[in-house]
Short mmCIF file of C-alpha atoms in Angstrom, two decimals:
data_model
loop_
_atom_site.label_atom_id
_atom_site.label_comp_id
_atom_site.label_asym_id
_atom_site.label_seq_id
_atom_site.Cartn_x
_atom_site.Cartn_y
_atom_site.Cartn_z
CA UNK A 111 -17.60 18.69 18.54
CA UNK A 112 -21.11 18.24 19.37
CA UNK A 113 -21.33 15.50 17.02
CA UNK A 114 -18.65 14.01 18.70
CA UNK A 115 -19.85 14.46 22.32
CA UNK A 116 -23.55 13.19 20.92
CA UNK A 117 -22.12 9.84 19.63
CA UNK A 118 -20.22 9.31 23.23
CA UNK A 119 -23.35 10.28 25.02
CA UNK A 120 -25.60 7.87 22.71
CA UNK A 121 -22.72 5.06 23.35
CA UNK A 122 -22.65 5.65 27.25
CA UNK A 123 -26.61 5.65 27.71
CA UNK A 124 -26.65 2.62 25.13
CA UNK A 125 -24.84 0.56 27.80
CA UNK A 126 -26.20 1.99 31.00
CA UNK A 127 -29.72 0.30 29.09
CA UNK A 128 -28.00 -3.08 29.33
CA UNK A 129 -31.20 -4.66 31.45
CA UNK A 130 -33.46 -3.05 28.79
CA UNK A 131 -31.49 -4.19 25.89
CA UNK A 132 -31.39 -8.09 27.00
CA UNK A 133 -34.67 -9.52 26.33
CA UNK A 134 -35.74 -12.85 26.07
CA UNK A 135 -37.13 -13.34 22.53
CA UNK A 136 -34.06 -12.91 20.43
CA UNK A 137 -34.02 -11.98 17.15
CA UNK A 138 -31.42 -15.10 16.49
CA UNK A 139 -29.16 -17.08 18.18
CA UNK A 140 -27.98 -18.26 15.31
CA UNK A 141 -23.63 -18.67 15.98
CA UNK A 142 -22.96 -17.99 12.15
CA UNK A 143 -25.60 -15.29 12.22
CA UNK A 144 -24.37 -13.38 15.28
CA UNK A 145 -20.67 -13.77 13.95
CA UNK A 146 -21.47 -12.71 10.82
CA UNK A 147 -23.49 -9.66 11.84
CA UNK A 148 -20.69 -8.63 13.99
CA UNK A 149 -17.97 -8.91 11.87
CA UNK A 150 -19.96 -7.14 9.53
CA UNK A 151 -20.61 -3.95 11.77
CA UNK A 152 -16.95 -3.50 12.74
CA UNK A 153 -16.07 -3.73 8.44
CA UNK A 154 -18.63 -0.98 8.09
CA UNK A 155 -17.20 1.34 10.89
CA UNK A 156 -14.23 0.24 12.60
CA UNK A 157 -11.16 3.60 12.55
CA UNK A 158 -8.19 1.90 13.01
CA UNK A 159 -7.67 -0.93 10.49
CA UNK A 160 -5.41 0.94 7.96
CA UNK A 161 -3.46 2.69 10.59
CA UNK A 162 -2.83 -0.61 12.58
CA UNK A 163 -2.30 -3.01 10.02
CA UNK A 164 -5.27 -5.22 10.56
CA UNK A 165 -6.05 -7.60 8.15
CA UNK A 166 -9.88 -7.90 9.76
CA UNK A 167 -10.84 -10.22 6.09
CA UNK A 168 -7.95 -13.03 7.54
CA UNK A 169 -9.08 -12.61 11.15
CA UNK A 170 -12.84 -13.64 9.77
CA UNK A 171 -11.25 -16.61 7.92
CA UNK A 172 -9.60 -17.84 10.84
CA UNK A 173 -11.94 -17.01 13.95
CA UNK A 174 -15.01 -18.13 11.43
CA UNK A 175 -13.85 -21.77 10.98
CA UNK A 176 -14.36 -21.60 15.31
CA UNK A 177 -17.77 -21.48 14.80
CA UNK A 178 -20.28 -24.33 14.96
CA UNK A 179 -23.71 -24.98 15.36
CA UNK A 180 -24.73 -26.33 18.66
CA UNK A 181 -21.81 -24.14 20.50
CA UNK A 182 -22.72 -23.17 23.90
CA UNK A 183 -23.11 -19.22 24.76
CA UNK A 184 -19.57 -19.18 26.56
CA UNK A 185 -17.83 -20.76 23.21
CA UNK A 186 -19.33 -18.15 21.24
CA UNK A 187 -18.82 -15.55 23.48
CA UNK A 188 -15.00 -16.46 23.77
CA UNK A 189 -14.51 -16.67 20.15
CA UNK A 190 -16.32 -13.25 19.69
CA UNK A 191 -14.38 -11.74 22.30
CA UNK A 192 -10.88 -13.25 20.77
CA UNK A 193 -12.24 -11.69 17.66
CA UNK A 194 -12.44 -7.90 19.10
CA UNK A 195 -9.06 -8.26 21.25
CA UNK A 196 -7.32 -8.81 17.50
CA UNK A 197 -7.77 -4.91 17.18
CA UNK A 198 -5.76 -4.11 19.86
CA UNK A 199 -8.33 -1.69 21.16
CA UNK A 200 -9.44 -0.97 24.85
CA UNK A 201 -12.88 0.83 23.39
CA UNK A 202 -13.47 -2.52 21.79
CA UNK A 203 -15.63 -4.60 24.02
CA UNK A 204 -18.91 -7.12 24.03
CA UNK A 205 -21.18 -7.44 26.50
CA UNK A 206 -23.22 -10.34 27.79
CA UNK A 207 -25.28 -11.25 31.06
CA UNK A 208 -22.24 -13.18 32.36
CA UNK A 209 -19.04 -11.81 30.99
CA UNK A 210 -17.66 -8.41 29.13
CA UNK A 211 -14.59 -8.65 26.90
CA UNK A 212 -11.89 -6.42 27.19
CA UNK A 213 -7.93 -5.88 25.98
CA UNK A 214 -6.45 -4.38 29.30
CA UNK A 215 -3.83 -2.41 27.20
CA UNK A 216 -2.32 -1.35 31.17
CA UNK A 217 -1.69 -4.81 32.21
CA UNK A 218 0.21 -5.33 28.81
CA UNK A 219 2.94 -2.85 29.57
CA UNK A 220 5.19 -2.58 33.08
CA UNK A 221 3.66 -0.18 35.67
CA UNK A 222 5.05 2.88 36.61
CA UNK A 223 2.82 4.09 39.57
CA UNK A 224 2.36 3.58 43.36
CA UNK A 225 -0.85 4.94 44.98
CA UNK A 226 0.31 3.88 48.12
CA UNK A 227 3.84 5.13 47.73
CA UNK A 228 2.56 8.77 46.96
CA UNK A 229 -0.25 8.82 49.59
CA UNK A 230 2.53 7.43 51.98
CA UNK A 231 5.72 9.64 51.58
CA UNK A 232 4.20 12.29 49.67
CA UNK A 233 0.60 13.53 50.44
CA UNK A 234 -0.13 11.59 53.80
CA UNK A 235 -3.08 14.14 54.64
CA UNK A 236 -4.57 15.32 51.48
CA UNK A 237 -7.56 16.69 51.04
CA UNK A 238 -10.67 15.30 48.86
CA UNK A 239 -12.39 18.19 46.97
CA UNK A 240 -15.19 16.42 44.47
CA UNK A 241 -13.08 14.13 42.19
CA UNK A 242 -10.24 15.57 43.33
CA UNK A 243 -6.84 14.39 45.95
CA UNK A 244 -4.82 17.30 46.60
CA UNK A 245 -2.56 18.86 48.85
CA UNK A 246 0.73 20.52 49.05
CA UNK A 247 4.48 18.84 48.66
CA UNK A 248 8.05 20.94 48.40
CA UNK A 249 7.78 22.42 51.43
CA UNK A 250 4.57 24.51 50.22
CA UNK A 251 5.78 25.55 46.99
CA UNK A 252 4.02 22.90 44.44
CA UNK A 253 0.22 21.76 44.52
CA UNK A 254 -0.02 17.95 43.84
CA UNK A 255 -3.51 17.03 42.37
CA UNK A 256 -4.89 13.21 41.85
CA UNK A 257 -7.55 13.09 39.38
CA UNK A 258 -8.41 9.29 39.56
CA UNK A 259 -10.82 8.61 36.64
CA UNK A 260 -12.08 10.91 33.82
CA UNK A 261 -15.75 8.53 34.95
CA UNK A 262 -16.14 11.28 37.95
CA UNK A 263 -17.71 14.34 37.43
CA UNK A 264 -15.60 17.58 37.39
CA UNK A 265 -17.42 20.52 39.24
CA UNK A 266 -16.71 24.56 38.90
CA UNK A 267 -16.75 24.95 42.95
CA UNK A 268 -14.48 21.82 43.66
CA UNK A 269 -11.77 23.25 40.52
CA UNK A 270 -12.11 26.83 41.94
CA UNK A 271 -11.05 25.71 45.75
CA UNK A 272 -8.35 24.14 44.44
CA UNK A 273 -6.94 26.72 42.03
CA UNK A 274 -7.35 29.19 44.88
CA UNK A 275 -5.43 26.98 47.30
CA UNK A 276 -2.30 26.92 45.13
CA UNK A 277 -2.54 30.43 43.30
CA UNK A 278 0.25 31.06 45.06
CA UNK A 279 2.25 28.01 44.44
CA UNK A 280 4.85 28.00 41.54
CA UNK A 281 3.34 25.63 39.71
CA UNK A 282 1.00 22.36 39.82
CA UNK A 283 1.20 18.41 39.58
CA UNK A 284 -1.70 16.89 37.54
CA UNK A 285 -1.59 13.36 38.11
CA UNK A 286 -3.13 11.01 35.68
CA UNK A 287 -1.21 7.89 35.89
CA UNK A 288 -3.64 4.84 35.46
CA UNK A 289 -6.57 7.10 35.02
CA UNK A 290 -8.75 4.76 32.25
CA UNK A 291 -10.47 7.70 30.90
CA UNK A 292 -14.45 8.66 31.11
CA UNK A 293 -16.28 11.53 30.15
CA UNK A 294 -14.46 13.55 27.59
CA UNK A 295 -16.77 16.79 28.60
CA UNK A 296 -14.44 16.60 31.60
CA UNK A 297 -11.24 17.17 29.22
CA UNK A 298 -12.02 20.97 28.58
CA UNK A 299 -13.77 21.28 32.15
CA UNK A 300 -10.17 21.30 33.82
CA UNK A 301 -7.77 22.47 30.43
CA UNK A 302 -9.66 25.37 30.50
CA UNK A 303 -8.57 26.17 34.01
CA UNK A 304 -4.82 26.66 32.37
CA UNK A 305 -5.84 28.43 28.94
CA UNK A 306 -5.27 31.83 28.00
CA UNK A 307 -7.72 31.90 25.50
CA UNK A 308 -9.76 29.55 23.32
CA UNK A 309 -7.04 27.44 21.97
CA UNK A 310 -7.49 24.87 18.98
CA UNK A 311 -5.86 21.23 20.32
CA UNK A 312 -6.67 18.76 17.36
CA UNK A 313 -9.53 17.35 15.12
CA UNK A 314 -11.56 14.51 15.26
CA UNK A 315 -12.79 12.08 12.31
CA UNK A 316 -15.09 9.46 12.04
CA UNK A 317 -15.60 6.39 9.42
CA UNK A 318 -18.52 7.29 7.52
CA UNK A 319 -18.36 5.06 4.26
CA UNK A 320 -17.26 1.31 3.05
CA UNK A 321 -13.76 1.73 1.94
CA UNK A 322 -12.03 0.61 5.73
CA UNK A 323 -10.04 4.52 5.02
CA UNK A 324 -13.50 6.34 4.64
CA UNK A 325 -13.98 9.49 6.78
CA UNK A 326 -15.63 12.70 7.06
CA UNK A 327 -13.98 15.71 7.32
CA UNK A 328 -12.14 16.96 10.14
CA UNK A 329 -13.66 18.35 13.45
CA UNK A 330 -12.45 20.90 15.20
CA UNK A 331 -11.39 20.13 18.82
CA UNK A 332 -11.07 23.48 20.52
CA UNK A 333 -10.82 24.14 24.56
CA UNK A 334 -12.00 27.05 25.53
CA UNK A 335 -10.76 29.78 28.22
CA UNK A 336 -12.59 30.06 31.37
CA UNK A 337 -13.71 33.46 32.59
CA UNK A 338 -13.35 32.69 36.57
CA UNK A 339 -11.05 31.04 38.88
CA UNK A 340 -7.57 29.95 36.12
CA UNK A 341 -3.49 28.84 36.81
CA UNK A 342 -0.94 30.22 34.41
CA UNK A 343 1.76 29.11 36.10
CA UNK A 344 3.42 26.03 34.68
CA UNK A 345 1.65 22.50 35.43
CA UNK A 346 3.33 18.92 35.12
CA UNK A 347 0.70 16.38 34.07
CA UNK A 348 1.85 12.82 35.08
CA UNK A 349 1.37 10.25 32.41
CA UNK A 350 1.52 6.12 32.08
CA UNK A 351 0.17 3.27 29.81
CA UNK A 352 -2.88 3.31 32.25
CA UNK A 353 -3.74 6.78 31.30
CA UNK A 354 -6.22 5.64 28.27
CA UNK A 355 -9.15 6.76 26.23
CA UNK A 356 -9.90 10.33 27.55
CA UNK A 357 -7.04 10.83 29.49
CA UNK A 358 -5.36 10.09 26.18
CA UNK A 359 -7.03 12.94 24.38
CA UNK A 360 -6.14 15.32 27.54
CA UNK A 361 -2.70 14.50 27.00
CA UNK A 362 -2.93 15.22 23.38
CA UNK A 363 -4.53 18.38 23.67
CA UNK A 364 -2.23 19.74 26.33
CA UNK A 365 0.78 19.37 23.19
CA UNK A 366 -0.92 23.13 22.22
CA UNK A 367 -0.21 24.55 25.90
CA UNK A 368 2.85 26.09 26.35
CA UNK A 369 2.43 26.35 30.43
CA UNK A 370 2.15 22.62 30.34
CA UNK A 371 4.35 19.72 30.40
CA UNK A 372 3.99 16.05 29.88
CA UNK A 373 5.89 13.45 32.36
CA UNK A 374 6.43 10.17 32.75
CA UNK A 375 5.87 6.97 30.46
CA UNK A 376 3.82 7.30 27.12
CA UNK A 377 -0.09 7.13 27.14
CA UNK A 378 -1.93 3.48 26.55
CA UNK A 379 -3.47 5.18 23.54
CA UNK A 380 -7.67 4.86 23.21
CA UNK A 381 -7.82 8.43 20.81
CA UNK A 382 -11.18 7.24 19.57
CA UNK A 383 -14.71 7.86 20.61
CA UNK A 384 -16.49 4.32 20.60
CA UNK A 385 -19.69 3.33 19.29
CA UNK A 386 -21.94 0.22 19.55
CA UNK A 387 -25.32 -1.84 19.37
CA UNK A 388 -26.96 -5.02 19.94
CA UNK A 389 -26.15 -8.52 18.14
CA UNK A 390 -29.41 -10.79 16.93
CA UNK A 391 -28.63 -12.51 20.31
CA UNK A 392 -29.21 -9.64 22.65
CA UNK A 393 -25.62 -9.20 23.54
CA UNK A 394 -24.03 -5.82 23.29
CA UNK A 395 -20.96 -4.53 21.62
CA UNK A 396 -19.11 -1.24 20.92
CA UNK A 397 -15.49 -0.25 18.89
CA UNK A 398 -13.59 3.08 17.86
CA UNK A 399 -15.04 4.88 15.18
CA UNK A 400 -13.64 7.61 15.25
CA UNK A 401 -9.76 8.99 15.35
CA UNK A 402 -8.12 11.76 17.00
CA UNK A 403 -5.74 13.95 15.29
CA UNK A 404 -3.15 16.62 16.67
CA UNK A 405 -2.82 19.62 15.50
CA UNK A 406 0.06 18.11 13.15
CA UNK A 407 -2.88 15.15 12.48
CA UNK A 408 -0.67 12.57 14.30
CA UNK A 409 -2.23 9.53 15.34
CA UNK A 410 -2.02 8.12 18.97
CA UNK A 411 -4.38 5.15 19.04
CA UNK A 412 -2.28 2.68 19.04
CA UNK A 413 1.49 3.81 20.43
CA UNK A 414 -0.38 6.52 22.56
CA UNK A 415 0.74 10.47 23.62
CA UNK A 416 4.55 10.69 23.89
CA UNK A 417 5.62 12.20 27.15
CA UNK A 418 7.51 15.76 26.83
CA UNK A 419 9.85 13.88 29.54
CA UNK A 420 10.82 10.53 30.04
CA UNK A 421 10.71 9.16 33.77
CA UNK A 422 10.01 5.77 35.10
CA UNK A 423 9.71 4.59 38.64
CA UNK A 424 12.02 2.64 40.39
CA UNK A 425 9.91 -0.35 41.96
CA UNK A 426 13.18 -1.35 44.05
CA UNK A 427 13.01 1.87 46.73
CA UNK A 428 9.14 2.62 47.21
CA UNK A 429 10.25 5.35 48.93
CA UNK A 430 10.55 8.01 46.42
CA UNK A 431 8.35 8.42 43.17
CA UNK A 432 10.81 9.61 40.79
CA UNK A 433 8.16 10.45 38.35
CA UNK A 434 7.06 13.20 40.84
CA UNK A 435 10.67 14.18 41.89
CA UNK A 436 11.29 14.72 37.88
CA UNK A 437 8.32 17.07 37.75
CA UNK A 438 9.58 18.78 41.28
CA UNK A 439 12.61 19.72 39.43
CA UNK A 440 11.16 20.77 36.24
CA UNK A 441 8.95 23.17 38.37
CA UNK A 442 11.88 24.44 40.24
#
């Protein structure tokens, strides 16, 4: 796993150096060289193609035959872009001084959250602890927690307040609806908080040769068990097509907890780390290379993490979030 975390730390601090990376002597701005080069780096170490059907040697034929000399920056950027959106992946993105390409997996599926709905008729005067929303709904007897984005850092004193606040609760909400993903470090920093003991949740593997079904063997993906403030009591973690990348692999992992529940609409999928670099233009890219397996070695990059229950919300009376009212009555 530290090989894992390394290559998401490398790809994070490789993009926070955008300014850096964008100098004005070029290697080439070349539009056959940059598409070349590019198409070339995603052959070597793109995850997904076998397990999504990409035929990546047609989409070169076609998006290739878009290229022409004398094409202004936006063209090629487009065309580029267009290229990367054919793999269906929200980790697959290119960067530029005046645009980034992106897939928006949410916005291609209905929604099935309300932030103002909850925060309305649900948690009107919840608290803010660190990354954290939170307060009390069921006339005291569940904890409802909003973890926005897996971006914000997760904190031992902010988690212990608000494990203390509900230990005697009889059970929790997690909510993670339209939560993008972030730092996976923060996945075990809060499933540790409901494990027994150091728990084994899945494997990772990463492309490491030519052949587009190439990996390296399997990494272990273990959570570990926390030695202060924990819940045992059963939690309902609220999932939708927004809840990508690392929420992705949080809902995955919590499959080997038996005090937790998935509810809600199937995750948007993003199960691999992404990786990246700089094209002989200066512009910056990055893609999955790696996949994430369950403990069965199922797949969720592209369908996504199957809730345990099925609920959807009912955009015709914002008065009541049925996704919460399903986990309510699970609880009870």
């Amino acid at each position: 796993m530290k090989r894992i975390f390394l290559i998401a730390s490398l790809s994070i601090l490789l993009f926070s150096c955008e300014k850096m990376l964008f100098e004005p002597d070029r290697a080439s701005s070349d539009p056959f060289e940059v598409f070349d080069y590019l198409w070339n780096e995603v052959d070597k170490k793109y995850s997904y193609f076998e397990l999504k059907q990409i035929d990546w040697d047609q989409i070169r034929v076609d998006y290739r035959a878009q290229i022409f000399e004398g094409m202004s920056e936006e063209a090629l950027f487009d065309v580029l872009g267009s290229m990367l959106n054919e793999l269906r992946d929200d980790h697959s993105n290119l960067f530029s001084p005046f645009n980034i390409s992106r897939y928006d997996v949410a916005l291609r599926n209905p929604p099935n959250y309300s932030r103002r709905l909850v925060k309305e008729f649900y948690v009107p005067n919840s608290r803010i602890t660190g990354a954290f929303s939170h307060d009390f709904i069921d006339n005291g007897r569940i904890g409802y927690i909003w973890y926005e984005s897996f971006t914000s850092r997760v904190d031992a004193a902010s988690l212990d307040h608000i494990l203390e606040r509900y230990a005697d609760t009889d059970g929790l909400i997690l909510d993670l609806r339209e939560n993008g993903g972030g730092n996976v470090d923060n996945i075990a920093l809060i499933l540790e908080r409901f494990a027994s003991e150091r728990t084994l949740v899945g494997y990772f593997i990463t492309r490491n040769g030519p052949e587009r079904n190439s990996f390296g063997p399997k990494a272990n993906f273990f959570i570990g068990a926390h030695k202060g403030v924990t819940y045992k009591k059963p939690v309902m973690v609220l999932i939708d097509r927004g809840s990508y990348s690392a929420t992705t692999m949080f809902a995955s992992a919590t499959k080997a907890f038996s005090n937790i529940k998935l509810i809600g609409d199937t995750t948007g999928g993003g199960g691999g780390l992404p990786n990246g670099g700089q094209l002989p233009n200066g512009w910056i890219y990055r893609f999955s290379i790696s996949q994430l397996l369950d403990l069965n070695e199922n797949n969720y990059a592209e369908s996504g993490v199957p809730p345990d229950i099925i609920a959807s919300l009912d955009f015709t009376d914002l008065t009541k979030d049925e996704i919460i009212e399903r986990a309510i009555e699970e609880l009870r």
